[in-house]
GROMACS .gro file of C-alpha atoms in nm:
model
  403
    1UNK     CA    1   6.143   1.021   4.642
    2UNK     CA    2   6.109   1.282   4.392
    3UNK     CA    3   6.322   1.335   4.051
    4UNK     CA    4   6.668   1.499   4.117
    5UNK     CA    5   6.714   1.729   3.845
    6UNK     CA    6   7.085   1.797   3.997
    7UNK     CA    7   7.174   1.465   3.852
    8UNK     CA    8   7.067   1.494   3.503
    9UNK     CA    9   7.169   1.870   3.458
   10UNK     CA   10   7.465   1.844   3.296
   11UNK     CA   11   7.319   1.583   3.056
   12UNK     CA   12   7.082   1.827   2.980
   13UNK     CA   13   7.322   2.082   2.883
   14UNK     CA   14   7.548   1.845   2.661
   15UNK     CA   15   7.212   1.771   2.467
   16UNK     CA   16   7.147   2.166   2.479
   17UNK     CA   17   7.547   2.210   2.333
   18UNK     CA   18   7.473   1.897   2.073
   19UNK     CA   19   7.133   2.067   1.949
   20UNK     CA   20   7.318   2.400   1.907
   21UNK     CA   21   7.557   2.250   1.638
   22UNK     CA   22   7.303   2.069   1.491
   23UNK     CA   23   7.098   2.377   1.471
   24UNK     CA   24   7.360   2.549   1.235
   25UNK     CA   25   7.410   2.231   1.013
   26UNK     CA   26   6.981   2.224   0.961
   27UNK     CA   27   6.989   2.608   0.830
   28UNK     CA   28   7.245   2.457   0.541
   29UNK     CA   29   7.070   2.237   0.498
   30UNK     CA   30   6.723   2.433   0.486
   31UNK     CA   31   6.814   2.629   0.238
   32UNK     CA   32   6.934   2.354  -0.019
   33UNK     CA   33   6.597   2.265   0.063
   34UNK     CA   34   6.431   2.629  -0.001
   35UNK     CA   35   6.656   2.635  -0.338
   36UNK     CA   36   6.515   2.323  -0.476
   37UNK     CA   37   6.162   2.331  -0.394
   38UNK     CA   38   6.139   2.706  -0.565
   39UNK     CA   39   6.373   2.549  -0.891
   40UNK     CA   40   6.271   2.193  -0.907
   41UNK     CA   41   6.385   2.210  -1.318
   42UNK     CA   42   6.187   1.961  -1.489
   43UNK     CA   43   5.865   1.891  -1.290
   44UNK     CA   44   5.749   1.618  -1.522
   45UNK     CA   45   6.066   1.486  -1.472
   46UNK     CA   46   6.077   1.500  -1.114
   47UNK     CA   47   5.742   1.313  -1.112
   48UNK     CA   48   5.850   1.062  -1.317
   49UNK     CA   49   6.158   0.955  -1.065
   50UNK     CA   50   5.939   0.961  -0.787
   51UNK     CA   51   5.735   0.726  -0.940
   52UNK     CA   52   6.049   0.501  -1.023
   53UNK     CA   53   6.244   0.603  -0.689
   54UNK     CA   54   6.293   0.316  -0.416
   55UNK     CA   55   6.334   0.460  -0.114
   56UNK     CA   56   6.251   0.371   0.280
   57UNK     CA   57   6.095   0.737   0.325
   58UNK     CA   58   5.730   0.851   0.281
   59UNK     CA   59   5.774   1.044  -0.040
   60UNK     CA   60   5.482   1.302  -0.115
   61UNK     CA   61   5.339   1.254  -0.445
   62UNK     CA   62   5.289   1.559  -0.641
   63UNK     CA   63   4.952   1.550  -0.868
   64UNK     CA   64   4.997   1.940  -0.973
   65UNK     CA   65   5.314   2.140  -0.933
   66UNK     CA   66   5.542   2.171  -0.622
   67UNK     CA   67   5.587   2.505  -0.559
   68UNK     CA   68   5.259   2.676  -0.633
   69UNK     CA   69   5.104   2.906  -0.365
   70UNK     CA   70   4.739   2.984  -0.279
   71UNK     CA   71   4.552   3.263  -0.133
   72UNK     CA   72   4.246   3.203   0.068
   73UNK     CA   73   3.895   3.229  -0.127
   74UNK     CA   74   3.665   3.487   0.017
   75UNK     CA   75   3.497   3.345   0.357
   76UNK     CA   76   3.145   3.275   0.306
   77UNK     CA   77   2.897   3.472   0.523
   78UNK     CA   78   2.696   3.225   0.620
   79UNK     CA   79   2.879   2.909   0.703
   80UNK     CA   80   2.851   2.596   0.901
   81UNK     CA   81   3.183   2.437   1.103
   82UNK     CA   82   3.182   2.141   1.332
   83UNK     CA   83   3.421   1.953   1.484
   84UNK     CA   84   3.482   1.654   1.741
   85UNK     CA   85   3.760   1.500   1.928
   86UNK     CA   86   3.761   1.213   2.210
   87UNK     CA   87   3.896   1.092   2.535
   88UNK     CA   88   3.943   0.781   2.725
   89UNK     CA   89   3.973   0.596   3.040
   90UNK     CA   90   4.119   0.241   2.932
   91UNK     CA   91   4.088  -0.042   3.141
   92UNK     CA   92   4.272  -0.042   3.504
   93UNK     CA   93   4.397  -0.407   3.533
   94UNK     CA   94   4.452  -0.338   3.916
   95UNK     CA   95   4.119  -0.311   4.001
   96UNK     CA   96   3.814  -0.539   4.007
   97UNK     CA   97   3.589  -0.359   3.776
   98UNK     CA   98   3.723  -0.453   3.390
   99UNK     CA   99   3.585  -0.148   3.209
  100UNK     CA  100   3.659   0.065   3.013
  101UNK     CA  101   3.514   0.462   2.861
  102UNK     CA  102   3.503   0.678   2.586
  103UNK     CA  103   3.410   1.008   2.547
  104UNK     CA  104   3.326   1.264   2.272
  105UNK     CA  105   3.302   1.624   2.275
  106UNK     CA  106   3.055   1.730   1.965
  107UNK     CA  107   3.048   2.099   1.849
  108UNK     CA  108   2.870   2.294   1.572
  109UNK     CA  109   2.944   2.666   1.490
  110UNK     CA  110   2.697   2.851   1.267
  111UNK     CA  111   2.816   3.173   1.159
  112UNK     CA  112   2.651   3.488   0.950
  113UNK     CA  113   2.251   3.553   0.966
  114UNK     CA  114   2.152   3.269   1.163
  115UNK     CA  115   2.414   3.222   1.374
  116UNK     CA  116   2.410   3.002   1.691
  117UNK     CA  117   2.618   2.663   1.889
  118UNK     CA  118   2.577   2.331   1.924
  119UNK     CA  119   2.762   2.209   2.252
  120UNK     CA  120   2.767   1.804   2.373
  121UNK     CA  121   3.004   1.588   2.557
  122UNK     CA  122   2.881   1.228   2.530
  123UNK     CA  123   3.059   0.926   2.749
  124UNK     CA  124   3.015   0.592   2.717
  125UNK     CA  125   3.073   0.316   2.894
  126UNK     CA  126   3.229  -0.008   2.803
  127UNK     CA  127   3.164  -0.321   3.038
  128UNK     CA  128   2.982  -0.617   2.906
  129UNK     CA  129   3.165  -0.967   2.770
  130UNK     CA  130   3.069  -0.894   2.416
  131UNK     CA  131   3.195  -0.472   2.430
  132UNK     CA  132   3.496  -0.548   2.558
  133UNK     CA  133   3.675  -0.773   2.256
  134UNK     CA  134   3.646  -0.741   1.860
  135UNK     CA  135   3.606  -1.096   1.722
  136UNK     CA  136   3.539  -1.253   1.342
  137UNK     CA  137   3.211  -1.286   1.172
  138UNK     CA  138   3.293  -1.653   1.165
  139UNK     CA  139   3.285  -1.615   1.555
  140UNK     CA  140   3.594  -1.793   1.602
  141UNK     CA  141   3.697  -1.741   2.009
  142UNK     CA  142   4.048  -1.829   1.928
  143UNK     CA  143   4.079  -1.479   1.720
  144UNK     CA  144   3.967  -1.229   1.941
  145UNK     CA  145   4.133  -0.956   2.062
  146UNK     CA  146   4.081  -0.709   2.374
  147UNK     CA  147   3.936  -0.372   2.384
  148UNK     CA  148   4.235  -0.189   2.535
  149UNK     CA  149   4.541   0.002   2.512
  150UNK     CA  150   4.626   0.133   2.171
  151UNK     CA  151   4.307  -0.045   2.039
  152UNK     CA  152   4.103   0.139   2.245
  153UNK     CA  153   4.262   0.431   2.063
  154UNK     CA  154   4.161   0.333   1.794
  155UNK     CA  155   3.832   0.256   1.879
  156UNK     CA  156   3.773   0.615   2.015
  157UNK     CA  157   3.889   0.768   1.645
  158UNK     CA  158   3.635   0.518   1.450
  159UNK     CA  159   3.384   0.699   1.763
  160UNK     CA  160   3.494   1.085   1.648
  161UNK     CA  161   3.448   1.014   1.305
  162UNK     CA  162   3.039   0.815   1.386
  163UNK     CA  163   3.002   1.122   1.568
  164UNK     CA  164   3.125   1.419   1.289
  165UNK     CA  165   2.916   1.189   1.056
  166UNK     CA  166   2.586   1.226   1.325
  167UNK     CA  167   2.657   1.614   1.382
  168UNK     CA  168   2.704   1.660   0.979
  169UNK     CA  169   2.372   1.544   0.877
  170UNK     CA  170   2.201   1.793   1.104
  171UNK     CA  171   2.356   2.072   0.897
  172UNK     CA  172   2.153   2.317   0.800
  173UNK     CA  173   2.082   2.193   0.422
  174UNK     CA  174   2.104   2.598   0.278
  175UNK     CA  175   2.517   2.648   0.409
  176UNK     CA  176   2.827   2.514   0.315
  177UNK     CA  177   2.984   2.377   0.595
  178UNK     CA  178   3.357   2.223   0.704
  179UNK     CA  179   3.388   1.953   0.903
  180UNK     CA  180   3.685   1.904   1.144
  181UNK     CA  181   3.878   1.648   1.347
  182UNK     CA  182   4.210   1.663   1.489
  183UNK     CA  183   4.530   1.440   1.380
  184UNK     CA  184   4.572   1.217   1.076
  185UNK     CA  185   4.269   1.107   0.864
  186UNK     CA  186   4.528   0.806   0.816
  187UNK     CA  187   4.472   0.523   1.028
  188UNK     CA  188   4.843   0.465   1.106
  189UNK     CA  189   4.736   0.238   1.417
  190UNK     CA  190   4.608  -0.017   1.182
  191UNK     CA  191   4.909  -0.049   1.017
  192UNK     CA  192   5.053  -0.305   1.252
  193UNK     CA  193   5.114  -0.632   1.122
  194UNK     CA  194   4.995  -0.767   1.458
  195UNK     CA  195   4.595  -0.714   1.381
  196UNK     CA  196   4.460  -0.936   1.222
  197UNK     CA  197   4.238  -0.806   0.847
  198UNK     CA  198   3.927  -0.858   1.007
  199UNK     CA  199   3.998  -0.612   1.240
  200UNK     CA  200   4.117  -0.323   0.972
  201UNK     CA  201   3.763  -0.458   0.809
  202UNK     CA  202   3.584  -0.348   1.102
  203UNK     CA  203   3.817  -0.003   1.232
  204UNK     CA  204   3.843   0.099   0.859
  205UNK     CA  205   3.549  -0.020   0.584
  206UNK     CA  206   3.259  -0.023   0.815
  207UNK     CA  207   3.449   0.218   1.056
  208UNK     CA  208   3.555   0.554   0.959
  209UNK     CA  209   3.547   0.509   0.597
  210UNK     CA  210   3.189   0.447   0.613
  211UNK     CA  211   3.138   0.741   0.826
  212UNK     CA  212   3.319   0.981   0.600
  213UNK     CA  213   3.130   0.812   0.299
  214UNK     CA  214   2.799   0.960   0.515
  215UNK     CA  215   2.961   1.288   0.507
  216UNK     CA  216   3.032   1.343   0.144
  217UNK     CA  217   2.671   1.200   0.021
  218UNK     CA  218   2.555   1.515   0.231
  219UNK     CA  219   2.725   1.719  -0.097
  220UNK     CA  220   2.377   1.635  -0.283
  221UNK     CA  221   2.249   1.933  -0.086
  222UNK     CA  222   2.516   2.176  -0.005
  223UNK     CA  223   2.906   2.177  -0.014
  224UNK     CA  224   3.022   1.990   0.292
  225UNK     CA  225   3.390   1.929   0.303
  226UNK     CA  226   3.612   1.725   0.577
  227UNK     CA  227   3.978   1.788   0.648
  228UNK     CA  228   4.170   1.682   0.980
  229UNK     CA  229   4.436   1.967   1.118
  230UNK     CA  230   4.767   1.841   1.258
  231UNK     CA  231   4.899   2.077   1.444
  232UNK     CA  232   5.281   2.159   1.442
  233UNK     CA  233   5.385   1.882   1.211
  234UNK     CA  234   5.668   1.686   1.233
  235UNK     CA  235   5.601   1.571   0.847
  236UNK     CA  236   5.911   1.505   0.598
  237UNK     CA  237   5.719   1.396   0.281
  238UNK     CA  238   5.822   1.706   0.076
  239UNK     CA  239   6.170   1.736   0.201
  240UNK     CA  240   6.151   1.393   0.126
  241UNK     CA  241   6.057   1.427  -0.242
  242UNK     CA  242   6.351   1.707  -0.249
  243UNK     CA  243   6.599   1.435  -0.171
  244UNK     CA  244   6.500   1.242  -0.460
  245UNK     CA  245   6.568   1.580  -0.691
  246UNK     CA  246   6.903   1.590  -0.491
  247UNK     CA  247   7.006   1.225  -0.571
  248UNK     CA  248   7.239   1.214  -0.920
  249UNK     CA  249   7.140   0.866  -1.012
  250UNK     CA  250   6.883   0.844  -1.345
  251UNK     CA  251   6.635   0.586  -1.085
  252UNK     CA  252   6.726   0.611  -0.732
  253UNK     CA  253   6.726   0.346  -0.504
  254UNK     CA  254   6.891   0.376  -0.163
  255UNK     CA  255   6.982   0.005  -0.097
  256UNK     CA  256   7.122  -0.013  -0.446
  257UNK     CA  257   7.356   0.258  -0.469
  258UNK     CA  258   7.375   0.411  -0.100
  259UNK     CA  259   7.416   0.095   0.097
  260UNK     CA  260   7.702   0.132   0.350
  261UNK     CA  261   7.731   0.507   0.284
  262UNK     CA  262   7.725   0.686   0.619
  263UNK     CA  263   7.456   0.892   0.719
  264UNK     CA  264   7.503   1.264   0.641
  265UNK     CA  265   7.712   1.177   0.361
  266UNK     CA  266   7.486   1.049   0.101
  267UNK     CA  267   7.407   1.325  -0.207
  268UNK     CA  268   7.101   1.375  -0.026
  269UNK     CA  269   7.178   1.427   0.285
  270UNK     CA  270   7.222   1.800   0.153
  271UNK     CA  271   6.861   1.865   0.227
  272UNK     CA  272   6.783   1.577   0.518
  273UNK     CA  273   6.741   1.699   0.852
  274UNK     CA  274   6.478   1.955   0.813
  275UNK     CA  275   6.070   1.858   0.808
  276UNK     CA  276   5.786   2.030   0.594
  277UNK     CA  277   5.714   2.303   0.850
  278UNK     CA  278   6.040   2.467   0.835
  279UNK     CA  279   6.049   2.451   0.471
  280UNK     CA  280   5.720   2.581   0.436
  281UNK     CA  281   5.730   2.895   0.640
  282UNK     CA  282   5.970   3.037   0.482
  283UNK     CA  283   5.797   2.963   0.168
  284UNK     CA  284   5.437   3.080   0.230
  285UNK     CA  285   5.344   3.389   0.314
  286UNK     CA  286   5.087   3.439   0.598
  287UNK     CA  287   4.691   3.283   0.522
  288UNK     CA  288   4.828   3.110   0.200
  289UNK     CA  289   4.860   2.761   0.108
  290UNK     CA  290   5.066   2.548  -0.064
  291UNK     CA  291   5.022   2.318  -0.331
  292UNK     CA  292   4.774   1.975  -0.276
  293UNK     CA  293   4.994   1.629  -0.219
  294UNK     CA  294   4.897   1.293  -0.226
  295UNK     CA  295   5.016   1.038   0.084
  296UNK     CA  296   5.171   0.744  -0.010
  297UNK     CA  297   5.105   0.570   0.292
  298UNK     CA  298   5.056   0.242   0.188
  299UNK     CA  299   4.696   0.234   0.402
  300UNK     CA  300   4.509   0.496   0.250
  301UNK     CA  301   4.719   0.403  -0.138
  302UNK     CA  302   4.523   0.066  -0.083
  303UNK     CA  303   4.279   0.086   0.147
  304UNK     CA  304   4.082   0.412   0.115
  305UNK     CA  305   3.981   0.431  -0.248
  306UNK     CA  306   3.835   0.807  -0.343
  307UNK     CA  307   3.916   0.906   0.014
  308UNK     CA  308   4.284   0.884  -0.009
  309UNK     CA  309   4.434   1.099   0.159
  310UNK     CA  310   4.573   1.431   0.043
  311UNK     CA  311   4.686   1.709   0.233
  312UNK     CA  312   4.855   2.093   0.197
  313UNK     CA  313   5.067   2.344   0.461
  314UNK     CA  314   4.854   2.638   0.520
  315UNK     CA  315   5.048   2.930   0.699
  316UNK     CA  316   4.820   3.019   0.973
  317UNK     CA  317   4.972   3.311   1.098
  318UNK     CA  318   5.053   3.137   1.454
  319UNK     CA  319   5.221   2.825   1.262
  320UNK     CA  320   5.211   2.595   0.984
  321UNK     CA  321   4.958   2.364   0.954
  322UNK     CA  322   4.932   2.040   0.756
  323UNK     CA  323   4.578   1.994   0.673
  324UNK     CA  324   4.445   1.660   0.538
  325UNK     CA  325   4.162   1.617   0.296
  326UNK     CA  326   3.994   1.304   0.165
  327UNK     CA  327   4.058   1.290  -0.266
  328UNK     CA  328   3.691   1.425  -0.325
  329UNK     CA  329   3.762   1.706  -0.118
  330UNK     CA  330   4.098   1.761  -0.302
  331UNK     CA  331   3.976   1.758  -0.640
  332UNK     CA  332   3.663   1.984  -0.609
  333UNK     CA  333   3.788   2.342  -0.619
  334UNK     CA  334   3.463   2.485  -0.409
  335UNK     CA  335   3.547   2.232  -0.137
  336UNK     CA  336   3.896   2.272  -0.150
  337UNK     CA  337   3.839   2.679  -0.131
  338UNK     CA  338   3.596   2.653   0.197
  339UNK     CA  339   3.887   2.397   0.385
  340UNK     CA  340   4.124   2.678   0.279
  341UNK     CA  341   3.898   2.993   0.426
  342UNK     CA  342   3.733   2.815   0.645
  343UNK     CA  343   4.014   2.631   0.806
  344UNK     CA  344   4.240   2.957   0.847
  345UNK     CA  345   3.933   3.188   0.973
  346UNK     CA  346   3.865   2.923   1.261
  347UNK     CA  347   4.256   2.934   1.307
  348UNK     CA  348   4.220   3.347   1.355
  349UNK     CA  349   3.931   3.338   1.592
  350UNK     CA  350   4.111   3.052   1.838
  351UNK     CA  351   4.432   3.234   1.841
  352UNK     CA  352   4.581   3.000   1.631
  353UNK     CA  353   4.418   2.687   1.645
  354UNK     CA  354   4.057   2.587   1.486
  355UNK     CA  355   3.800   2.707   1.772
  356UNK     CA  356   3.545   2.469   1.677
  357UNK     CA  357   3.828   2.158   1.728
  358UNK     CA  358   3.937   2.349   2.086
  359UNK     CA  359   3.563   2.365   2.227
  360UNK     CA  360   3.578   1.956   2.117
  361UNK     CA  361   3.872   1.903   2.298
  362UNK     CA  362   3.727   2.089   2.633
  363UNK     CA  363   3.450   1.883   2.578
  364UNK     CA  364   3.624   1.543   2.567
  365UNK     CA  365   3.915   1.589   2.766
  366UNK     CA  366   3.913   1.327   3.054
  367UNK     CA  367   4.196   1.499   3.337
  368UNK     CA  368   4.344   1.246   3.618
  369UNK     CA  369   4.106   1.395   3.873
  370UNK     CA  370   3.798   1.292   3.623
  371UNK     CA  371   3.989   0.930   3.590
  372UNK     CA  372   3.987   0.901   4.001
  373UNK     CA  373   3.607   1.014   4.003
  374UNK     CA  374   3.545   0.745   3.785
  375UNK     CA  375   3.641   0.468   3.968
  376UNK     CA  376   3.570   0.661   4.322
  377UNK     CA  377   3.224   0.613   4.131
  378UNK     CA  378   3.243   0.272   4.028
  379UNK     CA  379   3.403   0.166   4.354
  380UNK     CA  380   3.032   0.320   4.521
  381UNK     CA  381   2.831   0.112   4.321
  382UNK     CA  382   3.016  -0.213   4.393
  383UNK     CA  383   2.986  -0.138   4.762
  384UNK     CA  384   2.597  -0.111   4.708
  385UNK     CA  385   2.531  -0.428   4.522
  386UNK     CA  386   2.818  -0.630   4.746
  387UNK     CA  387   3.074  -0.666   4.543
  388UNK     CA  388   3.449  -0.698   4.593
  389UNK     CA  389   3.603  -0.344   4.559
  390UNK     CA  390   3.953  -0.561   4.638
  391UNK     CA  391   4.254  -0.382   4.418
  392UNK     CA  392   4.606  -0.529   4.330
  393UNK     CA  393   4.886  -0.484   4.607
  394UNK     CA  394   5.028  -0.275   4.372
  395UNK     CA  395   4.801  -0.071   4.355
  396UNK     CA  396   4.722   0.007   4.711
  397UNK     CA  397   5.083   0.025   4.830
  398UNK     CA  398   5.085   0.362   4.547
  399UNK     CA  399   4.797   0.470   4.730
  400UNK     CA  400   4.911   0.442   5.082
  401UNK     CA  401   5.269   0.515   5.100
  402UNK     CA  402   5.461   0.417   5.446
  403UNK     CA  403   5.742   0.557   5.422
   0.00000   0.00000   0.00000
């Protein structure tokens, strides 16, 4: 039987009535926001209590000013951008076959005299004992833990990253040149205190951190940058920082002096409710930038060394973008200027999102019908060689419906 909207309509228009208040408390509360991020006072000041504040929020860290704002550098004529992304098929515990497949779209753009594509879309297959679990160096059986399922995940971003790495050293060595992925270059999936360090070892130090190591020894011969571009952000960290201006107490500290005080009534509060992206396109005027920020997610404060992770809002036009850039990247003006020109012009000539990282995404994207070939394929080649093609009652009673 299919869903019967009738039911859940006039839930849905309560939440439409609830949003609609809200709606009119968040422009308040916006422009607090817009009045303290354009007077912040003291900016010294206000970095020295978010240093000292104690808080449950992701507070940005500001290494320059807050409010600055950047126009783009010229765009080099001749320029270099690639880009990957990935897709999956994770493993189908219904059916006999325990496998599992990931695969990358590649692209290169070269632009100006010389200008030309790079196209590839590269699966691979994961099947055998030994591909299908991460385990120890000490090889101890007890500590092993299966490819699939968010792992996988993060499996296929360690795979983007090899990938970028591969596609960056084939750069032309006479162009500078951007290189793009999409989403965080913060490793949030590792963050769970359910894996076990060797496997952050192996995802993160001789995973992607290795592979963006690769990238910026290619600076020896030309300016190479990397930046990942997270579209439509849902980010607080600045508003976040704002709430710490907001708060009257000399060192704040939420469970100290705000315990028990209800939510939306805390001296904050006068700016909560409102992200980055609304605050930020009001305040940036179209193709500039804000400002660079340091995360302080705890991953990349401890884990990432000179590749923690910055970032800054760039006002695309269509949107506002946060853009993340390993420290390197951050601190070298001539790389920070081509993620800046290069970033937006890729922005203008996909209509609003990078074209190099929407050709990846073609490339990769696995679509249900590709998922059903897959195993339609697999199924084939167990018939062939004899074997049991046998799937879980489950499974066949969504296949063959009886009533």
């Amino acid at each position: 039987m299919s869903l019967d909207l009738n039911k859940v309509a006039g839930s849905i228009e309560s939440m439409a009535n609830e949003l609609a208040i809200e709606n009119s408390k968040r422009v308040d509360a916006l422009n607090t926001a817009i009045d303290k991020f354009e007077k912040p006072g003291d900016i010294n000041a206000l970095k020295h209590r978010l240093d000292q504040a104690k808080t449950s929020w992701l507070l940005a860290e500001i290494p320059g000013s807050l409010n600055c704002r950047f126009d783009p550098p010229p765009l080099p004529a001749d320029h270099s951008v690639l880009a990957t992304d990935g897709s999956q098929i994770d493993i189908d515990r219904h059916h006999p076959a325990r496998c599992c497949l990931i695969n990358i779209g590649s692209v290169m753009l070269q632009y100006g005299r010389n200008h030309g594509s790079f196209l590839e879309s590269e699966p691979t297959l994961f099947s055998k004992t030994e591909e299908l679990a991460l385990k120890p160096e000490d090889g101890n059986p007890g500590r092993e833990i299966s490819i699939e399922g968010p792992l996988l995940g993060i499996i296929r971003t360690v795979e983007e990253f090899r990938y970028l790495a591969r596609l960056a050293s084939r750069l032309p060595a006479d162009l500078p040149a951007l290189a793009l992925v999409d989403g965080s270059l913060i490793m949030w999936g590792l963050m769970s205190k359910d894996l076990p360090d060797y496997l952050v070892d192996i995802m993160l130090d001789k995973g992607v951190l290795k592979y963006i190591n690769q990238i910026e020894d290619l600076n020896s011969k030309h300016p190479v940058a990397l930046a990942s571009y997270i579209s439509f952000p849902r980010s607080t960290d600045v508003i976040n920082s704002l709430r710490i201006a907001a708060c009257p107490q000399q060192v704040p500290d939420c469970d100290k002096f705000c315990i028990g005080i209800t939510v939306n009534e805390r001296p904050c509060d006068i700016v909560a409710g409102v992200n980055d992206r609304e605050l930020f396109w009001t305040c940036l005027a179209d193709s500039q930038r804000s400002d660079i920020f340091i995360s302080q997610s705890k991953i990349s404060k401890t884990r990432y060394g000179h590749h923690r992770v910055y970032f800054f809002y760039l006002k695309t036009g269509n949107e506002i973008a946060r853009v993340e850039i390993p420290e390197w990247v951050a601190l070298k003006p001539e790389l920070l200027g081509i993620t800046h020109s290069l970033v937006l012009e890729q922005c203008r000539k996909g209509q609003g999102y990078p074209v190099a990282l929407s050709e990846a995404h073609e490339l990769a994207v696995v679509s249900g019908a590709d998922r059903q070939n897959f195993f339609y394929l697999v199924d084939e080649y167990f018939i062939d060689y004899r074997l049991s093609t046998s799937i879980s009652a489950k499974s066949a009673s969504k296949k063959n419906r009886w009533i």
